[in-house]
Tab-separated table of N, CA, C and O and ligand atoms in Angstrom:
chain	number	residue	atom	x	y	z
A	1	MET	N	-69.828	-28.652	-16.586
A	1	MET	CA	-70.503	-28.142	-15.854
A	1	MET	C	-71.407	-26.706	-16.801
A	1	MET	O	-71.017	-26.482	-17.462
A	2	PRO	N	-72.759	-27.349	-16.468
A	2	PRO	CA	-73.923	-26.546	-17.367
A	2	PRO	C	-73.893	-25.146	-17.069
A	2	PRO	O	-73.645	-24.866	-15.677
A	3	GLU	N	-73.791	-24.035	-18.064
A	3	GLU	CA	-73.371	-22.375	-17.688
A	3	GLU	C	-74.874	-22.185	-16.873
A	3	GLU	O	-75.650	-22.681	-17.189
A	4	ASN	N	-74.529	-21.391	-15.966
A	4	ASN	CA	-75.473	-20.636	-14.878
A	4	ASN	C	-76.470	-21.773	-14.075
A	4	ASN	O	-77.271	-21.106	-13.916
A	5	CYS	N	-75.810	-22.750	-13.879
A	5	CYS	CA	-76.355	-23.789	-13.101
A	5	CYS	C	-75.906	-23.242	-11.861
A	5	CYS	O	-74.572	-23.273	-11.464
A	6	LEU	N	-77.003	-22.773	-11.027
A	6	LEU	CA	-76.882	-22.204	-9.453
A	6	LEU	C	-76.097	-23.133	-8.892
A	6	LEU	O	-75.189	-22.534	-8.182
A	7	PHE	N	-76.366	-24.264	-8.560
A	7	PHE	CA	-75.978	-25.434	-7.437
A	7	PHE	C	-74.441	-25.860	-8.030
A	7	PHE	O	-73.297	-26.323	-7.284
A	8	CYS	N	-74.536	-25.659	-9.340
A	8	CYS	CA	-72.944	-25.795	-10.020
A	8	CYS	C	-71.931	-24.774	-9.562
A	8	CYS	O	-70.716	-25.219	-8.869
A	9	ARG	N	-72.587	-23.760	-9.523
A	9	ARG	CA	-71.350	-22.513	-9.154
A	9	ARG	C	-70.996	-22.680	-7.830
A	9	ARG	O	-70.109	-22.138	-7.138
A	10	ILE	N	-72.363	-23.054	-6.871
A	10	ILE	CA	-71.939	-23.023	-5.703
A	10	ILE	C	-70.667	-24.704	-5.376
A	10	ILE	O	-69.978	-24.130	-4.349
A	11	ALA	N	-71.055	-25.293	-5.803
A	11	ALA	CA	-70.243	-26.737	-5.817
A	11	ALA	C	-68.919	-26.271	-6.178
A	11	ALA	O	-68.101	-26.733	-5.392
A	12	ASP	N	-68.482	-25.144	-7.206
A	12	ASP	CA	-67.291	-24.579	-7.330
A	12	ASP	C	-66.841	-23.447	-6.161
A	12	ASP	O	-65.771	-23.031	-7.190
A	13	LYS	N	-67.416	-23.179	-5.695
A	13	LYS	CA	-67.372	-22.319	-4.948
A	13	LYS	C	-67.064	-20.733	-5.535
A	13	LYS	O	-66.528	-20.195	-5.298
A	14	GLN	N	-68.016	-20.868	-6.349
A	14	GLN	CA	-68.054	-19.736	-7.315
A	14	GLN	C	-69.081	-18.355	-6.662
A	14	GLN	O	-69.067	-17.152	-6.871
A	15	LEU	N	-69.949	-19.253	-6.045
A	15	LEU	CA	-71.096	-18.286	-5.306
A	15	LEU	C	-71.063	-19.003	-3.871
A	15	LEU	O	-70.628	-20.053	-3.492
A	16	PRO	N	-71.425	-17.811	-3.145
A	16	PRO	CA	-71.467	-17.925	-1.642
A	16	PRO	C	-72.412	-19.143	-1.072
A	16	PRO	O	-73.568	-18.713	-1.785
A	17	ALA	N	-72.199	-19.544	-0.374
A	17	ALA	CA	-73.008	-20.618	0.281
A	17	ALA	C	-73.002	-20.864	1.592
A	17	ALA	O	-71.624	-20.648	1.973
A	18	LYS	N	-73.640	-21.337	2.746
A	18	LYS	CA	-73.441	-21.522	4.269
A	18	LYS	C	-73.144	-22.921	4.412
A	18	LYS	O	-74.102	-23.564	4.282
A	19	ILE	N	-71.831	-22.999	4.022
A	19	ILE	CA	-71.399	-24.503	3.877
A	19	ILE	C	-71.410	-25.180	5.092
A	19	ILE	O	-70.997	-24.576	6.120
A	20	VAL	N	-72.183	-26.547	5.010
A	20	VAL	CA	-72.333	-27.175	6.431
A	20	VAL	C	-70.999	-28.540	6.553
A	20	VAL	O	-70.549	-28.785	7.802
A	21	ALA	N	-71.333	-28.895	5.349
A	21	ALA	CA	-70.179	-30.235	5.485
A	21	ALA	C	-70.005	-30.675	3.810
A	21	ALA	O	-70.782	-29.987	3.163
A	22	GLU	N	-69.095	-31.316	3.853
A	22	GLU	CA	-68.534	-31.500	2.351
A	22	GLU	C	-67.912	-33.077	2.302
A	22	GLU	O	-67.354	-33.551	3.487
A	23	SER	N	-68.113	-33.879	1.363
A	23	SER	CA	-67.534	-35.268	0.917
A	23	SER	C	-67.122	-35.066	-0.277
A	23	SER	O	-66.718	-33.906	-1.163
A	24	GLU	N	-66.334	-36.125	-0.611
A	24	GLU	CA	-65.504	-35.973	-2.301
A	24	GLU	C	-66.641	-35.856	-3.092
A	24	GLU	O	-66.220	-35.343	-3.691
A	25	HIS	N	-67.750	-36.363	-2.867
A	25	HIS	CA	-68.885	-36.099	-4.244
A	25	HIS	C	-70.068	-35.548	-3.913
A	25	HIS	O	-70.716	-34.880	-4.413
A	26	ALA	N	-70.165	-34.817	-2.755
A	26	ALA	CA	-71.432	-34.105	-2.302
A	26	ALA	C	-70.897	-32.760	-1.211
A	26	ALA	O	-69.992	-32.901	-0.474
A	27	LEU	N	-71.953	-32.085	-1.063
A	27	LEU	CA	-71.834	-30.783	-0.487
A	27	LEU	C	-73.037	-30.500	-0.041
A	27	LEU	O	-74.018	-30.358	-0.623
A	28	ALA	N	-72.824	-29.738	0.983
A	28	ALA	CA	-74.036	-29.720	1.836
A	28	ALA	C	-74.353	-28.069	2.662
A	28	ALA	O	-73.140	-27.757	2.973
A	29	PHE	N	-75.028	-27.270	2.145
A	29	PHE	CA	-75.422	-25.891	2.512
A	29	PHE	C	-76.407	-25.518	3.310
A	29	PHE	O	-77.616	-26.322	2.442
A	30	HIS	N	-76.871	-24.354	3.789
A	30	HIS	CA	-78.200	-23.900	4.119
A	30	HIS	C	-79.095	-23.404	3.250
A	30	HIS	O	-78.578	-22.803	2.312
A	31	ASP	N	-79.980	-23.779	3.020
A	31	ASP	CA	-81.260	-23.335	2.243
A	31	ASP	C	-81.398	-21.945	2.431
A	31	ASP	O	-81.467	-21.194	3.663
A	32	ILE	N	-81.442	-21.198	1.486
A	32	ILE	CA	-81.357	-19.421	1.270
A	32	ILE	C	-82.754	-19.078	1.958
A	32	ILE	O	-82.866	-18.161	2.330
A	33	ALA	N	-83.926	-19.929	1.887
A	33	ALA	CA	-85.022	-20.038	2.309
A	33	ALA	C	-85.806	-20.935	3.127
A	33	ALA	O	-86.514	-21.484	2.819
A	34	PRO	N	-85.421	-21.187	4.659
A	34	PRO	CA	-86.023	-22.338	4.832
A	34	PRO	C	-86.765	-22.248	5.645
A	34	PRO	O	-87.486	-21.390	6.200
A	35	GLN	N	-87.338	-23.726	5.311
A	35	GLN	CA	-88.768	-23.912	5.866
A	35	GLN	C	-88.882	-24.475	7.264
A	35	GLN	O	-89.978	-25.485	7.367
A	36	ALA	N	-87.960	-24.845	7.957
A	36	ALA	CA	-87.660	-25.300	9.323
A	36	ALA	C	-86.550	-24.936	9.762
A	36	ALA	O	-85.919	-23.915	9.142
A	37	PRO	N	-86.658	-25.462	11.460
A	37	PRO	CA	-85.268	-24.469	12.035
A	37	PRO	C	-84.117	-24.870	11.320
A	37	PRO	O	-83.105	-24.259	11.465
A	38	VAL	N	-84.210	-26.078	10.959
A	38	VAL	CA	-82.966	-26.774	10.339
A	38	VAL	C	-83.445	-27.046	8.997
A	38	VAL	O	-84.395	-28.011	8.438
A	39	HIS	N	-82.783	-26.367	7.671
A	39	HIS	CA	-83.112	-26.728	6.540
A	39	HIS	C	-81.802	-26.354	5.510
A	39	HIS	O	-81.345	-25.736	5.097
A	40	VAL	N	-81.231	-27.769	5.492
A	40	VAL	CA	-79.907	-27.946	4.698
A	40	VAL	C	-80.335	-28.704	3.269
A	40	VAL	O	-80.995	-29.640	3.559
A	41	LEU	N	-79.573	-27.955	2.301
A	41	LEU	CA	-79.793	-28.840	0.711
A	41	LEU	C	-78.478	-29.847	0.734
A	41	LEU	O	-77.021	-29.048	0.922
A	42	VAL	N	-78.590	-30.992	0.113
A	42	VAL	CA	-77.080	-31.859	0.300
A	42	VAL	C	-77.383	-31.925	-1.950
A	42	VAL	O	-78.499	-32.541	-1.996
A	43	ILE	N	-76.230	-31.638	-1.945
A	43	ILE	CA	-76.235	-31.992	-3.451
A	43	ILE	C	-74.858	-32.505	-3.995
A	43	ILE	O	-73.782	-32.750	-2.995
A	44	PRO	N	-75.261	-33.447	-5.080
A	44	PRO	CA	-74.025	-33.971	-5.761
A	44	PRO	C	-73.095	-32.701	-6.149
A	44	PRO	O	-73.339	-31.701	-6.955
A	45	LYS	N	-71.552	-33.035	-6.190
A	45	LYS	CA	-70.776	-31.920	-6.558
A	45	LYS	C	-71.082	-32.071	-8.446
A	45	LYS	O	-70.781	-31.189	-9.096
A	46	ALA	N	-71.116	-33.397	-8.874
A	46	ALA	CA	-71.437	-33.332	-10.351
A	46	ALA	C	-73.150	-33.139	-10.706
A	46	ALA	O	-73.573	-32.963	-9.915
A	47	HIS	N	-72.754	-32.390	-11.845
A	47	HIS	CA	-74.539	-31.711	-12.225
A	47	HIS	C	-75.168	-33.358	-12.871
A	47	HIS	O	-74.739	-33.985	-13.615
A	48	TYR	N	-76.277	-33.183	-12.125
A	48	TYR	CA	-77.672	-34.279	-12.299
A	48	TYR	C	-78.918	-33.261	-12.221
A	48	TYR	O	-78.880	-32.733	-11.304
A	49	ALA	N	-79.483	-32.831	-13.470
A	49	ALA	CA	-80.766	-32.181	-13.551
A	49	ALA	C	-81.441	-32.641	-12.391
A	49	ALA	O	-82.289	-31.780	-11.885
A	50	SER	N	-81.529	-33.990	-12.531
A	50	SER	CA	-82.355	-34.293	-11.354
A	50	SER	C	-82.262	-35.643	-10.794
A	50	SER	O	-81.535	-36.334	-11.905
A	51	LEU	N	-83.015	-36.172	-9.904
A	51	LEU	CA	-82.933	-37.701	-9.997
A	51	LEU	C	-83.205	-38.397	-11.088
A	51	LEU	O	-82.090	-39.935	-10.962
A	52	ALA	N	-84.281	-38.389	-11.713
A	52	ALA	CA	-84.357	-39.256	-12.980
A	52	ALA	C	-82.840	-39.280	-13.844
A	52	ALA	O	-82.942	-40.244	-14.912
A	53	GLU	N	-82.250	-38.267	-14.006
A	53	GLU	CA	-81.035	-38.375	-14.687
A	53	GLU	C	-79.646	-39.024	-14.387
A	53	GLU	O	-78.448	-38.987	-14.515
A	54	THR	N	-79.747	-39.386	-12.457
A	54	THR	CA	-78.943	-40.061	-12.320
A	54	THR	C	-78.519	-41.851	-13.125
A	54	THR	O	-79.557	-42.429	-13.546
A	55	PRO	N	-77.242	-42.045	-13.191
A	55	PRO	CA	-76.779	-43.107	-13.862
A	55	PRO	C	-77.227	-44.316	-13.009
A	55	PRO	O	-77.622	-45.589	-13.376
A	56	ASP	N	-77.204	-44.452	-11.318
A	56	ASP	CA	-77.078	-45.620	-10.876
A	56	ASP	C	-77.387	-45.075	-9.481
A	56	ASP	O	-77.536	-43.495	-8.989
A	57	GLY	N	-76.770	-45.699	-8.614
A	57	GLY	CA	-77.498	-45.458	-7.061
A	57	GLY	C	-76.463	-44.723	-6.730
A	57	GLY	O	-76.539	-44.055	-5.526
A	58	SER	N	-75.105	-44.705	-6.850
A	58	SER	CA	-74.114	-44.012	-6.537
A	58	SER	C	-74.168	-42.603	-5.768
A	58	SER	O	-73.711	-42.274	-5.093
A	59	VAL	N	-74.756	-41.952	-6.780
A	59	VAL	CA	-75.209	-40.462	-6.960
A	59	VAL	C	-75.845	-40.221	-5.488
A	59	VAL	O	-75.476	-39.664	-4.590
A	60	MET	N	-76.753	-40.952	-5.390
A	60	MET	CA	-77.615	-40.843	-4.153
A	60	MET	C	-77.197	-41.307	-2.697
A	60	MET	O	-77.544	-40.762	-2.036
A	61	ALA	N	-76.416	-42.477	-3.057
A	61	ALA	CA	-75.794	-43.017	-1.837
A	61	ALA	C	-74.532	-41.747	-1.329
A	61	ALA	O	-74.903	-41.892	-0.089
A	62	ALA	N	-73.867	-41.184	-2.169
A	62	ALA	CA	-73.161	-39.730	-1.213
A	62	ALA	C	-74.002	-38.805	-0.728
A	62	ALA	O	-73.679	-38.131	-0.063
A	63	VAL	N	-74.969	-38.702	-1.827
A	63	VAL	CA	-76.171	-37.359	-1.158
A	63	VAL	C	-76.256	-37.585	0.275
A	63	VAL	O	-76.749	-37.219	1.354
A	64	SER	N	-77.253	-39.005	0.472
A	64	SER	CA	-77.689	-39.567	1.303
A	64	SER	C	-76.549	-39.914	2.668
A	64	SER	O	-77.085	-39.525	4.183
A	65	GLU	N	-75.595	-40.602	2.644
A	65	GLU	CA	-74.916	-40.721	3.591
A	65	GLU	C	-74.018	-38.818	3.980
A	65	GLU	O	-73.773	-39.262	5.293
A	66	LEU	N	-73.780	-38.001	3.150
A	66	LEU	CA	-73.683	-36.739	3.769
A	66	LEU	C	-75.103	-35.888	4.375
A	66	LEU	O	-74.604	-35.348	5.966
A	67	ALA	N	-76.218	-36.336	4.016
A	67	ALA	CA	-77.370	-35.720	5.010
A	67	ALA	C	-77.387	-36.770	6.211
A	67	ALA	O	-77.768	-36.012	7.218
A	68	LYS	N	-77.182	-37.771	5.844
A	68	LYS	CA	-76.932	-38.621	7.416
A	68	LYS	C	-76.180	-37.896	8.226
A	68	LYS	O	-76.105	-37.444	9.635
A	69	GLN	N	-74.988	-37.754	8.035
A	69	GLN	CA	-73.638	-36.897	8.736
A	69	GLN	C	-74.178	-35.586	9.376
A	69	GLN	O	-73.849	-35.286	10.385
A	70	VAL	N	-75.014	-34.835	8.397
A	70	VAL	CA	-75.317	-33.446	8.484
A	70	VAL	C	-76.116	-33.530	9.840
A	70	VAL	O	-76.079	-32.744	10.723
A	71	ALA	N	-77.294	-34.511	9.705
A	71	ALA	CA	-78.037	-34.863	10.687
A	71	ALA	C	-77.725	-34.970	12.223
A	71	ALA	O	-78.091	-34.571	13.077
A	72	ARG	N	-76.626	-35.828	12.110
A	72	ARG	CA	-75.686	-36.136	13.121
A	72	ARG	C	-74.931	-35.024	14.014
A	72	ARG	O	-75.252	-34.583	14.908
A	73	GLU	N	-74.460	-34.146	13.216
A	73	GLU	CA	-73.353	-32.959	13.329
A	73	GLU	C	-74.618	-31.733	13.865
A	73	GLU	O	-73.920	-31.138	14.755
A	74	LEU	N	-75.451	-31.747	13.207
A	74	LEU	CA	-76.549	-30.770	13.857
A	74	LEU	C	-77.068	-30.765	14.657
A	74	LEU	O	-78.083	-30.275	15.458
A	75	GLY	N	-77.171	-32.315	15.203
A	75	GLY	CA	-77.694	-32.912	16.736
A	75	GLY	C	-79.162	-32.827	16.506
A	75	GLY	O	-80.524	-32.975	17.383
A	76	VAL	N	-79.945	-33.254	15.304
A	76	VAL	CA	-81.263	-33.519	15.215
A	76	VAL	C	-81.108	-35.143	14.747
A	76	VAL	O	-82.720	-35.364	14.747
A	77	GLU	N	-80.450	-36.037	14.734
A	77	GLU	CA	-80.501	-37.287	14.568
A	77	GLU	C	-81.722	-38.113	15.738
A	77	GLU	O	-82.443	-38.758	14.728
A	78	ALA	N	-81.780	-38.014	16.681
A	78	ALA	CA	-82.181	-38.349	17.703
A	78	ALA	C	-83.746	-38.149	17.465
A	78	ALA	O	-84.602	-38.802	17.643
A	79	ALA	N	-83.768	-36.715	17.682
A	79	ALA	CA	-85.547	-36.341	17.187
A	79	ALA	C	-86.295	-36.609	16.101
A	79	ALA	O	-87.674	-36.384	16.092
A	80	GLY	N	-85.450	-37.028	15.196
A	80	GLY	CA	-85.627	-37.079	13.624
A	80	GLY	C	-85.614	-35.993	12.568
A	80	GLY	O	-85.623	-34.805	13.284
A	81	TYR	N	-85.840	-36.374	11.337
A	81	TYR	CA	-85.608	-35.142	10.294
A	81	TYR	C	-86.537	-35.753	8.952
A	81	TYR	O	-86.935	-37.218	8.907
A	82	ARG	N	-86.592	-35.452	8.188
A	82	ARG	CA	-87.194	-35.711	6.805
A	82	ARG	C	-86.548	-35.107	5.693
A	82	ARG	O	-85.760	-34.254	5.618
A	83	VAL	N	-86.085	-35.805	4.703
A	83	VAL	CA	-85.439	-35.862	3.454
A	83	VAL	C	-86.110	-35.938	2.414
A	83	VAL	O	-86.970	-36.933	2.257
A	84	VAL	N	-86.251	-34.770	1.600
A	84	VAL	CA	-87.017	-35.274	0.658
A	84	VAL	C	-86.260	-34.358	-1.103
A	84	VAL	O	-85.281	-33.408	-0.888
A	85	VAL	N	-86.896	-35.355	-1.989
A	85	VAL	CA	-85.983	-35.077	-3.414
A	85	VAL	C	-87.122	-34.442	-4.103
A	85	VAL	O	-87.699	-35.703	-4.766
A	86	ASN	N	-87.440	-33.293	-4.289
A	86	ASN	CA	-88.259	-32.801	-5.581
A	86	ASN	C	-87.745	-33.188	-6.934
A	86	ASN	O	-86.848	-33.130	-7.031
A	87	THR	N	-88.859	-33.755	-7.652
A	87	THR	CA	-88.170	-34.356	-8.726
A	87	THR	C	-89.487	-33.730	-10.207
A	87	THR	O	-90.546	-34.202	-9.968
A	88	GLY	N	-88.792	-32.871	-10.765
A	88	GLY	CA	-89.843	-32.964	-11.789
A	88	GLY	C	-90.879	-31.063	-11.400
A	88	GLY	O	-90.939	-30.910	-10.314
A	89	ASP	N	-91.602	-31.262	-12.568
A	89	ASP	CA	-92.529	-30.289	-12.234
A	89	ASP	C	-93.824	-30.986	-11.125
A	89	ASP	O	-93.936	-30.059	-10.267
A	90	ASP	N	-94.253	-31.832	-10.955
A	90	ASP	CA	-95.108	-31.864	-10.280
A	90	ASP	C	-94.454	-32.310	-9.142
A	90	ASP	O	-94.973	-32.295	-7.701
A	91	GLY	N	-93.339	-33.046	-8.919
A	91	GLY	CA	-92.298	-32.369	-7.777
A	91	GLY	C	-92.141	-31.672	-6.998
A	91	GLY	O	-91.631	-31.351	-6.051
A	92	GLY	N	-92.431	-30.347	-7.599
A	92	GLY	CA	-92.249	-29.003	-7.344
A	92	GLY	C	-90.699	-28.631	-7.271
A	92	GLY	O	-89.899	-27.399	-6.731
A	93	GLN	N	-90.191	-29.068	-8.362
A	93	GLN	CA	-88.715	-28.599	-8.480
A	93	GLN	C	-88.414	-27.657	-9.035
A	93	GLN	O	-88.797	-27.604	-10.292
A	94	THR	N	-87.705	-26.955	-8.808
A	94	THR	CA	-87.270	-25.397	-9.097
A	94	THR	C	-86.058	-25.414	-9.506
A	94	THR	O	-85.688	-24.503	-10.106
A	95	VAL	N	-84.852	-26.081	-8.804
A	95	VAL	CA	-83.505	-25.646	-9.204
A	95	VAL	C	-83.166	-27.106	-9.831
A	95	VAL	O	-83.134	-27.969	-9.302
A	96	HIS	N	-82.748	-26.639	-10.992
A	96	HIS	CA	-82.200	-28.373	-11.834
A	96	HIS	C	-81.196	-28.524	-11.767
A	96	HIS	O	-80.514	-29.195	-12.700
A	97	HIS	N	-80.521	-28.822	-10.486
A	97	HIS	CA	-79.090	-29.783	-9.897
A	97	HIS	C	-80.085	-30.476	-9.021
A	97	HIS	O	-80.370	-29.922	-7.907
A	98	LEU	N	-80.043	-31.762	-9.132
A	98	LEU	CA	-80.277	-32.729	-7.921
A	98	LEU	C	-79.824	-32.155	-6.645
A	98	LEU	O	-78.708	-31.445	-6.598
A	99	HIS	N	-80.876	-32.114	-5.597
A	99	HIS	CA	-80.654	-31.593	-4.505
A	99	HIS	C	-81.555	-32.433	-3.466
A	99	HIS	O	-82.819	-32.591	-3.927
A	100	ALA	N	-81.027	-33.066	-2.302
A	100	ALA	CA	-81.871	-33.256	-0.953
A	100	ALA	C	-81.917	-32.090	-0.350
A	100	ALA	O	-81.355	-31.469	0.395
A	101	HIS	N	-83.436	-32.205	0.146
A	101	HIS	CA	-83.851	-31.039	1.527
A	101	HIS	C	-83.592	-31.814	2.610
A	101	HIS	O	-84.324	-32.824	2.814
A	102	LEU	N	-82.616	-31.581	3.739
A	102	LEU	CA	-82.543	-31.848	4.882
A	102	LEU	C	-83.641	-31.368	5.572
A	102	LEU	O	-83.177	-29.943	6.014
A	103	LEU	N	-84.734	-31.597	6.427
A	103	LEU	CA	-85.311	-30.713	7.224
A	103	LEU	C	-85.648	-31.443	8.364
A	103	LEU	O	-86.014	-32.631	8.904
A	104	ALA	N	-85.618	-30.738	9.718
A	104	ALA	CA	-85.355	-31.103	11.184
A	104	ALA	C	-85.617	-29.480	11.600
A	104	ALA	O	-86.089	-28.943	11.857
A	105	GLY	N	-85.984	-29.854	13.212
A	105	GLY	CA	-86.068	-29.181	14.105
A	105	GLY	C	-87.678	-28.467	14.417
A	105	GLY	O	-87.776	-27.766	15.520
A	106	ARG	N	-88.734	-29.279	13.758
A	106	ARG	CA	-90.029	-29.355	14.226
A	106	ARG	C	-90.729	-30.421	13.945
A	106	ARG	O	-89.874	-31.508	12.889
A	107	GLN	N	-91.834	-30.548	14.275
A	107	GLN	CA	-92.754	-31.946	13.639
A	107	GLN	C	-93.386	-31.808	12.416
A	107	GLN	O	-93.830	-30.733	11.658
A	108	MET	N	-92.861	-32.542	11.640
A	108	MET	CA	-93.247	-32.474	10.161
A	108	MET	C	-94.592	-32.972	10.175
A	108	MET	O	-95.387	-33.855	10.757
A	109	THR	N	-95.392	-32.735	8.879
A	109	THR	CA	-96.709	-32.966	8.954
A	109	THR	C	-96.695	-33.783	7.539
A	109	THR	O	-96.028	-33.848	6.628
A	110	TRP	N	-97.957	-34.501	7.292
A	110	TRP	CA	-98.306	-35.495	6.374
A	110	TRP	C	-99.648	-35.567	6.119
A	110	TRP	O	-100.164	-35.352	7.349
A	111	PRO	N	-100.191	-35.392	4.735
A	111	PRO	CA	-99.524	-35.598	3.722
A	111	PRO	C	-98.684	-33.933	3.406
A	111	PRO	O	-99.117	-32.981	3.776
A	112	PRO	N	-97.780	-34.075	2.509
A	112	PRO	CA	-96.997	-32.706	2.260
A	112	PRO	C	-98.052	-31.917	0.989
A	112	PRO	O	-98.674	-32.780	0.784
A	113	GLY	N	-97.804	-30.740	1.235
A	113	GLY	CA	-98.259	-29.471	0.426
A	113	GLY	C	-98.325	-29.780	-1.206
A	113	GLY	O	-97.103	-30.834	-1.737
B	1	AMP	P1	-86.585	-27.176	-5.124
B	1	AMP	O1	-88.150	-26.558	-5.290
B	1	AMP	O2	-86.708	-28.384	-4.461
B	1	AMP	O3	-86.084	-27.466	-6.582
B	1	AMP	O4	-85.678	-26.383	-4.075
B	1	AMP	C1	-84.805	-25.396	-3.994
B	1	AMP	C2	-84.472	-24.654	-3.316
B	1	AMP	O5	-83.066	-24.140	-3.714
B	1	AMP	C3	-85.365	-23.868	-2.336
B	1	AMP	O6	-85.550	-24.375	-1.271
B	1	AMP	C4	-84.562	-22.712	-2.422
B	1	AMP	O7	-84.794	-21.748	-1.605
B	1	AMP	C5	-83.066	-22.898	-2.402
B	1	AMP	N1	-82.470	-22.072	-2.859
B	1	AMP	C6	-82.290	-21.268	-4.070
B	1	AMP	N2	-81.412	-20.544	-4.343
B	1	AMP	C7	-80.386	-21.071	-3.697
B	1	AMP	C8	-79.123	-20.511	-2.772
B	1	AMP	N3	-78.598	-19.631	-3.879
B	1	AMP	N4	-78.643	-20.964	-1.669
B	1	AMP	C9	-79.256	-21.728	-1.024
B	1	AMP	N5	-80.276	-22.198	-1.210
B	1	AMP	C10	-81.034	-21.858	-2.428
B	2	ZN	ZN1	-75.497	-28.090	-11.750
């Protein structure tokens, strides 16, 4: 794992996080600065700097499967939710370990900022 990668350290349970769910290859935890009533981050346990670095679709498959499960478990599936993967500078990515934002609990707006 790359040293000092925040989300690798969370995945390794070296740093505390409010974990919501876990699968073999992915981990879901509450965002530290929630932008909606439900704001959960879903990461692959293995390090990929961004979506652009993933070798194939299996990484996002594990992430989206866990996001779907979390939406169900947190009771927002029926009302709906948004899944966002900020990628690179223009995408607004600030943490360079691939993560999907699961946002729910209010009406989302479009276009995004
Ligand atoms: P992004 O801007 O897409 O790279 O998103 C990074 C997200 O990580 C932001 O929503 C932050 O609030 C969140 N974040 C940063 N540090 C932590 C942390 N230690 N635990 C949980 N979420 C964090
Ligand atoms: Zn990492």
